[in-house]
Coordinates of C-alpha atoms in Angstrom, one line a residue:
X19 CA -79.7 181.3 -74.0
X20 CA -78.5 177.8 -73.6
X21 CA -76.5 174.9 -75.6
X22 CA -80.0 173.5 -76.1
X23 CA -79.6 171.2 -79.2
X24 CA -82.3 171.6 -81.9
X25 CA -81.0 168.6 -84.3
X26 CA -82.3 167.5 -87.5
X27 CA -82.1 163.6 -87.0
X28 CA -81.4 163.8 -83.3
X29 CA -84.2 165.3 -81.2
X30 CA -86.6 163.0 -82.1
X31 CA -89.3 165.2 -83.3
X32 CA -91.0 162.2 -84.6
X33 CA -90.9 160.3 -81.6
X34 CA -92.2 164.0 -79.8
X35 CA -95.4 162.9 -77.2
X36 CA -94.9 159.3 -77.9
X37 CA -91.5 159.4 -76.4
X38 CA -92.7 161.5 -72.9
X39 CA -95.7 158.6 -72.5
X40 CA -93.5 156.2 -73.1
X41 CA -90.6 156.9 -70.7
X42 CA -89.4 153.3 -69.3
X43 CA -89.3 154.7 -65.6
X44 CA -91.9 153.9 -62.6
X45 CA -94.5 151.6 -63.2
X46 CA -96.8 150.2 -60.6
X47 CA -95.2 147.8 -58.2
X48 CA -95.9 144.0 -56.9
X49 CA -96.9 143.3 -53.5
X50 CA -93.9 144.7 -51.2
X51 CA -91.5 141.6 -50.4
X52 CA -92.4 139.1 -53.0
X53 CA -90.0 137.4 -54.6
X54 CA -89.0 138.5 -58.2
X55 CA -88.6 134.8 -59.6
X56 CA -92.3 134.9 -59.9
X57 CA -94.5 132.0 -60.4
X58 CA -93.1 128.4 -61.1
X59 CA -92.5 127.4 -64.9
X60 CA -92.6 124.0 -66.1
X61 CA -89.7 121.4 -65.6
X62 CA -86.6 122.9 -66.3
X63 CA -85.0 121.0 -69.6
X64 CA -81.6 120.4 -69.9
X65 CA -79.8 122.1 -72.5
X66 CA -76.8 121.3 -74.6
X67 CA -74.6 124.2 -74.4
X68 CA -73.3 123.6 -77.8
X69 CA -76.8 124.9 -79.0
X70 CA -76.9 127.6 -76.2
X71 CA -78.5 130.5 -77.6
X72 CA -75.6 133.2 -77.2
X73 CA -78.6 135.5 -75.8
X74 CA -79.3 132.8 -73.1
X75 CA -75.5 133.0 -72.3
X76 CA -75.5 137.1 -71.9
X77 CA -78.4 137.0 -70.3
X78 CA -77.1 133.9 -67.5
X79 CA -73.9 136.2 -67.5
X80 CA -75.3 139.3 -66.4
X81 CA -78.8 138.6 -65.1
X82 CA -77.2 138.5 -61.2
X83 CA -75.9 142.0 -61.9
X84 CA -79.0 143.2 -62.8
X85 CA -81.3 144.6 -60.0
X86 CA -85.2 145.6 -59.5
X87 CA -85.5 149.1 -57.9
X88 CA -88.7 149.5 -56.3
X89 CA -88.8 153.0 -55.1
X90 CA -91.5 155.1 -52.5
X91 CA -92.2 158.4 -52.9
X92 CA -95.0 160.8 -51.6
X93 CA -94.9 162.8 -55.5
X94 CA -95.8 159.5 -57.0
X95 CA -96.4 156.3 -54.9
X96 CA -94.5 153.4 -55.2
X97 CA -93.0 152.4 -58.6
X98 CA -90.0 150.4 -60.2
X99 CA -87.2 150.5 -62.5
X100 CA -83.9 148.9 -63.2
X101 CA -80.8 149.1 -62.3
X102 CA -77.2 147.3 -62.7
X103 CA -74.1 146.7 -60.5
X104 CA -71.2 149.3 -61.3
X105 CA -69.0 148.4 -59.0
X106 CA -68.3 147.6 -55.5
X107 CA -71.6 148.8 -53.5
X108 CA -72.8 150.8 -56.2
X109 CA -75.6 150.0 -58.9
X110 CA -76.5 152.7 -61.8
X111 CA -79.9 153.5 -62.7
X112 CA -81.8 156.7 -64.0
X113 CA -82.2 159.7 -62.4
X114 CA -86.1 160.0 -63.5
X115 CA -86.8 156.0 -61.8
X116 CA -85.4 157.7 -58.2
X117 CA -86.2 161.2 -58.7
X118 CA -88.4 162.5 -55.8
X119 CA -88.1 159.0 -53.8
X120 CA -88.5 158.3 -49.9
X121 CA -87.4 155.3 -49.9
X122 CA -85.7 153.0 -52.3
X123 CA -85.0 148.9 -52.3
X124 CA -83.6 146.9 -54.8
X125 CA -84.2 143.2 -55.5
X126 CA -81.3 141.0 -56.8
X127 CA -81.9 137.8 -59.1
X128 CA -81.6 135.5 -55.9
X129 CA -84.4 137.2 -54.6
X130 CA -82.7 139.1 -51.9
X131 CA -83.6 142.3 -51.0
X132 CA -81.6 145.4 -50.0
X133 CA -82.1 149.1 -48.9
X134 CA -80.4 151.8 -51.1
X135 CA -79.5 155.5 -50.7
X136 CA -78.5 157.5 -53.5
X137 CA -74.9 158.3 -53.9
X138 CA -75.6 161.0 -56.5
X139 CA -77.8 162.2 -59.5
X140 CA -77.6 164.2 -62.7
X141 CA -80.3 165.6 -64.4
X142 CA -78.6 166.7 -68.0
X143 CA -77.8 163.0 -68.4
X144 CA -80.8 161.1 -66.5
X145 CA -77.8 159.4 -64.5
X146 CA -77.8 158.1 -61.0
X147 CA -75.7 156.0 -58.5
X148 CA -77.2 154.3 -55.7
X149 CA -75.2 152.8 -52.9
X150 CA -76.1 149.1 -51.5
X151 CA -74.9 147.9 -48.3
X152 CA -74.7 144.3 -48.1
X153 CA -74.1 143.3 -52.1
X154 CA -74.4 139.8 -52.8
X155 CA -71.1 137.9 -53.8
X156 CA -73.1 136.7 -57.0
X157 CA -73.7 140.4 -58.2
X158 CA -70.5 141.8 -59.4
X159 CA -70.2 144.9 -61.4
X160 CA -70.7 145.0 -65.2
X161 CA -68.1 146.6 -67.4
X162 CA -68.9 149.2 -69.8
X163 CA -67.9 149.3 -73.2
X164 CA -64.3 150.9 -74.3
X165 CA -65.9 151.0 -78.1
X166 CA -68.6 153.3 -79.6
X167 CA -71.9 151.0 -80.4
X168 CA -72.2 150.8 -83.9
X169 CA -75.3 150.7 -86.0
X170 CA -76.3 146.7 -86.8
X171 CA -74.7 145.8 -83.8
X172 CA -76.7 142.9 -82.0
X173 CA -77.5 144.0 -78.3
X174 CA -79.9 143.0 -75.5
X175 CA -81.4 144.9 -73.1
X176 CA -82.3 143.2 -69.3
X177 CA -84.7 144.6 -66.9
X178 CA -88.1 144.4 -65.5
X179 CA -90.8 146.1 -68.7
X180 CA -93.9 146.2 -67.0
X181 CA -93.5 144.5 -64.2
X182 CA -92.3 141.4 -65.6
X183 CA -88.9 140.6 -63.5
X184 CA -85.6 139.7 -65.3
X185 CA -86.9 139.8 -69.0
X186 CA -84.4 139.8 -71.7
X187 CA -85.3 141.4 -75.1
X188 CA -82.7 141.6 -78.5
X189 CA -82.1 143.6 -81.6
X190 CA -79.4 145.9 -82.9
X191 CA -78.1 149.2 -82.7
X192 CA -80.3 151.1 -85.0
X193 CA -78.9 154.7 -84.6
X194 CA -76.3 155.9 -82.7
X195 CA -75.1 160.0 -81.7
X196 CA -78.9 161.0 -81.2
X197 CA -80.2 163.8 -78.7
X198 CA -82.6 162.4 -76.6
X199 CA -84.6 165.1 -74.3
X200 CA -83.8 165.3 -70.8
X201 CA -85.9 166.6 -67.7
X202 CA -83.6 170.0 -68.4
X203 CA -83.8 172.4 -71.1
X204 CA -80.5 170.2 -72.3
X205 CA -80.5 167.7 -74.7
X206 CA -79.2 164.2 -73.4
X207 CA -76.1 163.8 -76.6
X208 CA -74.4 160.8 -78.0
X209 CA -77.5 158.6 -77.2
X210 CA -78.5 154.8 -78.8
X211 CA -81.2 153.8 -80.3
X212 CA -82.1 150.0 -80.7
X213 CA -85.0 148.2 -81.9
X214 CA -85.0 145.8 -78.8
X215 CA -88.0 145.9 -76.9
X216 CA -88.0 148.6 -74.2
X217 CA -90.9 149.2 -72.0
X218 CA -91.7 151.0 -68.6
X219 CA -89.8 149.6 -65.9
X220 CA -87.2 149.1 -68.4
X221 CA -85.3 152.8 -67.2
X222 CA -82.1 151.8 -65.7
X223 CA -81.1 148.8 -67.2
X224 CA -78.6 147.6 -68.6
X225 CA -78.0 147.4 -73.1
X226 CA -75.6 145.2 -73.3
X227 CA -73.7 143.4 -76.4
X228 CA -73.1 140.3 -76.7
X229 CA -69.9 139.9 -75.0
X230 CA -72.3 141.0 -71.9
X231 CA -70.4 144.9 -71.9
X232 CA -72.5 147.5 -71.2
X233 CA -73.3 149.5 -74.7
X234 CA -75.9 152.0 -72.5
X235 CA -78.0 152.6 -69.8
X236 CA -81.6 152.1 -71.1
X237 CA -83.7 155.5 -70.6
X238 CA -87.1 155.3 -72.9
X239 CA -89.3 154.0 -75.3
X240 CA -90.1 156.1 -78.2
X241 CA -92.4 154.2 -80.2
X242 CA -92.7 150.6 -82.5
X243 CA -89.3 148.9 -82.7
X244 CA -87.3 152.1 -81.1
X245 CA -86.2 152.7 -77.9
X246 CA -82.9 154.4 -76.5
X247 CA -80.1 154.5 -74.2
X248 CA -77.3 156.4 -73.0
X249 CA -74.4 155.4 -74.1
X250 CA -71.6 154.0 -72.3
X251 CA -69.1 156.8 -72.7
X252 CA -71.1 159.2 -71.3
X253 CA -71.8 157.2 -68.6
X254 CA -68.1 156.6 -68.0
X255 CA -67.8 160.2 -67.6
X256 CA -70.7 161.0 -65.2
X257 CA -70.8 158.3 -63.1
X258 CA -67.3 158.0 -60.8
X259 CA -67.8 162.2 -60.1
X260 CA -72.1 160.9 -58.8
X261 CA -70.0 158.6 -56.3
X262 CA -67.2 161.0 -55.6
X263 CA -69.0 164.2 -55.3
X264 CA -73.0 163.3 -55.8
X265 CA -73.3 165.5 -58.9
X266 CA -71.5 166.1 -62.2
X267 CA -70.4 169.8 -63.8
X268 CA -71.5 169.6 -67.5
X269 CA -69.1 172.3 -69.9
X270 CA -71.6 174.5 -70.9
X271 CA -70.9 177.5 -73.7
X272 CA -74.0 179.3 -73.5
X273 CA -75.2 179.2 -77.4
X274 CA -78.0 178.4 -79.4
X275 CA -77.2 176.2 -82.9
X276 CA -78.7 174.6 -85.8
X277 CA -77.8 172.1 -88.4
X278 CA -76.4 174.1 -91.8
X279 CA -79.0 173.4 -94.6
X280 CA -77.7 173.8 -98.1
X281 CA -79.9 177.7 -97.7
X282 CA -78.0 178.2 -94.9
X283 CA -74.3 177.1 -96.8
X284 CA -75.1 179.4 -99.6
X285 CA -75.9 182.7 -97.6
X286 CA -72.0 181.7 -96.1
X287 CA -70.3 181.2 -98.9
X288 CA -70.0 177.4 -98.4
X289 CA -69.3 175.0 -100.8
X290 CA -71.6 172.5 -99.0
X291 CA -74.0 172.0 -96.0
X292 CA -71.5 171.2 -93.0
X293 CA -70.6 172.1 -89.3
X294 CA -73.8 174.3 -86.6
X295 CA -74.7 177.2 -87.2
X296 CA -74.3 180.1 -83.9
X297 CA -78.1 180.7 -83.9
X298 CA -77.6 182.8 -80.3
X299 CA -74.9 183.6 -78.3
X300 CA -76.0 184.7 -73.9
X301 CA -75.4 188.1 -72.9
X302 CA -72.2 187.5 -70.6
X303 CA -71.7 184.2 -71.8
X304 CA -68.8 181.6 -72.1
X305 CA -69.0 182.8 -75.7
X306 CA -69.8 186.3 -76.0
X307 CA -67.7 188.8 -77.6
X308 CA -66.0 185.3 -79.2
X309 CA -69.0 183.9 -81.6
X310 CA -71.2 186.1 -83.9
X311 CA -74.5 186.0 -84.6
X312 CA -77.2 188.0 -85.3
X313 CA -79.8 186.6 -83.0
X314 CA -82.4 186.3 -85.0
X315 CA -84.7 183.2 -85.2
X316 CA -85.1 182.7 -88.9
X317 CA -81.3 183.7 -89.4
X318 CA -79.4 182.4 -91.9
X319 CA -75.9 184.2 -91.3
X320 CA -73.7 183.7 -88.5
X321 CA -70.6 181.8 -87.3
X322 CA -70.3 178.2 -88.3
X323 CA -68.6 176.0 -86.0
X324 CA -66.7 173.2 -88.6
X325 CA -64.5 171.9 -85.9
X326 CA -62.8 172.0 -82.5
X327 CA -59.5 171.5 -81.7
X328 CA -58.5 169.5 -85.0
X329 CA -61.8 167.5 -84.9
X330 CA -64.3 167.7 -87.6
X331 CA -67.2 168.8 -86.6
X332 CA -69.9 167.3 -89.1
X333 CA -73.0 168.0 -87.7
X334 CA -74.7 169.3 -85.0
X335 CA -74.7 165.5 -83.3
X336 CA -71.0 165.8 -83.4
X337 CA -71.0 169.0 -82.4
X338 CA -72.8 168.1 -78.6
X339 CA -71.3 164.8 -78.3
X340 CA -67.5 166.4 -78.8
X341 CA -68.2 168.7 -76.1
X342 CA -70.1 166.4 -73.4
X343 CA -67.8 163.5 -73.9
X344 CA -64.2 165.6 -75.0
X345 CA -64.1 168.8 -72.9
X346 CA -64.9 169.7 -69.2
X347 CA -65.8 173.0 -67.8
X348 CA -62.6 175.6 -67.6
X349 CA -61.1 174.2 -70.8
X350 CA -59.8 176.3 -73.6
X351 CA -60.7 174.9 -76.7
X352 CA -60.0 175.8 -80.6
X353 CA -63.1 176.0 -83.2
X354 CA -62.3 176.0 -87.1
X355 CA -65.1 178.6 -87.9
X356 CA -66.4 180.0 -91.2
X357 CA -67.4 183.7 -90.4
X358 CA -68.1 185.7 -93.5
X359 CA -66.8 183.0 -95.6
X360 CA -63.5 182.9 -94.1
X361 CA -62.0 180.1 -91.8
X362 CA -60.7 180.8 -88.8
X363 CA -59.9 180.1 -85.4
X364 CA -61.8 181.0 -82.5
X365 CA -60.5 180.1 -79.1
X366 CA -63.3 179.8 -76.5
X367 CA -62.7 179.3 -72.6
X368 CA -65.6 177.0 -71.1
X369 CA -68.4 177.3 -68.3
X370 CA -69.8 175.4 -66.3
X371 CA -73.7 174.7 -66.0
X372 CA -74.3 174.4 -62.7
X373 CA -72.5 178.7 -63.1
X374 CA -75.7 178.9 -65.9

């Protein structure tokens, strides 16, 4: 058994096939060496910057820092993707645009071209760091947000959607805290979603708001008007220990859960429909002997996990996103449980997932 999320606004059921054929990773790739400009608009217009779009001014701000990744592989081909300058030689992109590559190059705004190696990847996130010898002096890093994105927030995202080099796109935040699914029997927590264009070839890049921070790191496309990202505190927590170490140790408790329904409050003596329900607990697990439940699929009874050390736990969004961006593996936290319609407190000693 596994922390495997199942979420009742989270894991996208809706967005279900659409989101897998729409995954903004590889798409098919110019002619090797051209020059990302791309053809010759008209005359260029001068523009009074008192009437400067402020989406012209994030996008002139961070355009340099944004890369092309063109990537060769014998699973798939050639393909592209995005990517963004992180800092000093490295540039951040998804795991599933580099996954399986032979060879990777990334093109800056300038049109130069550089060879990349990857520094290090994570699955469970969709996260990787590639290292660039050679950066140019025009492409420094991008800072990630310090602040949550919040819904209604205006953001843009920057890449390369089908092929079509340094495009800009804008919306808002449209959701935030949602699972997204990941290439691991995981769920990716604490994602965005925005209703700013995002298309393959779009994986990689960069959501930023208007202040030009980095809200996410663009991952797919789930349909009209949606697409998603990874959010930037995640990021902040994956990404130094891909260039340290060239891989990241997820906490991991080795449970099932499920969002408490007002059927499922009622068979435990709740007053209303709060916290996750322990759907499963792994034999030998972080958690076994310390959470109950009874195993069964269609269970309503169990443990019910209402918070962790002091923190509310709301939902089962909350639940995922405390844990991936609160705790690490070998922790010892608290949980505020409800087990037979009493609260108490549970004390649970982490794992690790790459121990799974």
């Amino acid at each position: 058994m596994t922390d495997r999320e199942m979420t009742r606004r989270g894991i996208l059921g809706v967005a279900g096939a659409t989101l897998v054929g729409s995954v903004a990773g590889c798409v098919g790739t110019p002619e090797p060496g051209t020059d990302r400009t791309g053809a010759a608009a008209g005359p260029a217009q001068e523009i009074d910057a008192s009437e400067e779009s402020p989406y012209t001014a994030v996008y002139e701000a961070v355009i340099d820092s944004v890369v092309l990744v063109q990537v060769t592989g014998s699973e798939f081909g050639q393909g592209e993707g995005t990517g963004f300058v992180y800092d000093g030689n490295y540039v951040i992109t998804n795991d599933h645009v580099v996954a399986g590559a032979d060879e990777i190059d990334v093109q800056f705004e300038g049109g130069e071209w550089r060879a990349a190696s990857i520094a290090g990847t994570d699955r469970h996130s969709d996260l990787a760091v590639l290292e660039v010898d050679d950066m140019p002096e025009s492409a420094t890093p991008l800072r990630l947000s310090e602040s949550p994105a919040v819904v209604g927030q205006e953001v843009v995202a920057i890449g390369n959607p089908l092929g079509l080099d340094a495009s800009v796109s804008s919306g808002i935040v449209s959701g935030v805290e949602r699972s997204l699914p990941s290439p691991t029997e995981f769920n990716i927590p604490d994602a965005i979603q925005t209703d700013a264009a995002v298309n393959p070839g779009n994986s990689g890049g960069p959501l930023v708001n208007l202040d030009g921070d980095v809200e996410g790191v663009i991952f797919a496309g789930g349909g009209e008007n949606i697409g998603f990202a990874i959010s930037a505190g995640l990021t902040r927590r994956v990404v130094p220990s891909l260039i340290e170490t060239g891989e990241y140790d997820h906490p991991y408790l080795g449970v099932r859960f499920s969002p408490v329904t007002p059927e499922i409050a009622e068979a435990n003596d709740l007053e209303e429909a709060r916290g996750v329900l322990i759907a499963g607990v792994e034999s030998g697990g972080p958690v076994d002997g310390r959470l109950r439940t009874d195993g069964s699929p269609t269970s309503l009874e169990g443990d019910i996990v209402i918070g962790i050390d002091g923190n509310e736990i709301p939902d089962e969004n909350a639940f995922s996103s405390y844990l991936a961006l609160e705790t690490s593996p070998g922790e010892t936290v608290s949980m505020a449980v409800i087990r037979d319609g009493v609260e108490q407190s549970v004390s649970v000693t982490l794992g690790s997932r790459s121990d799974a």
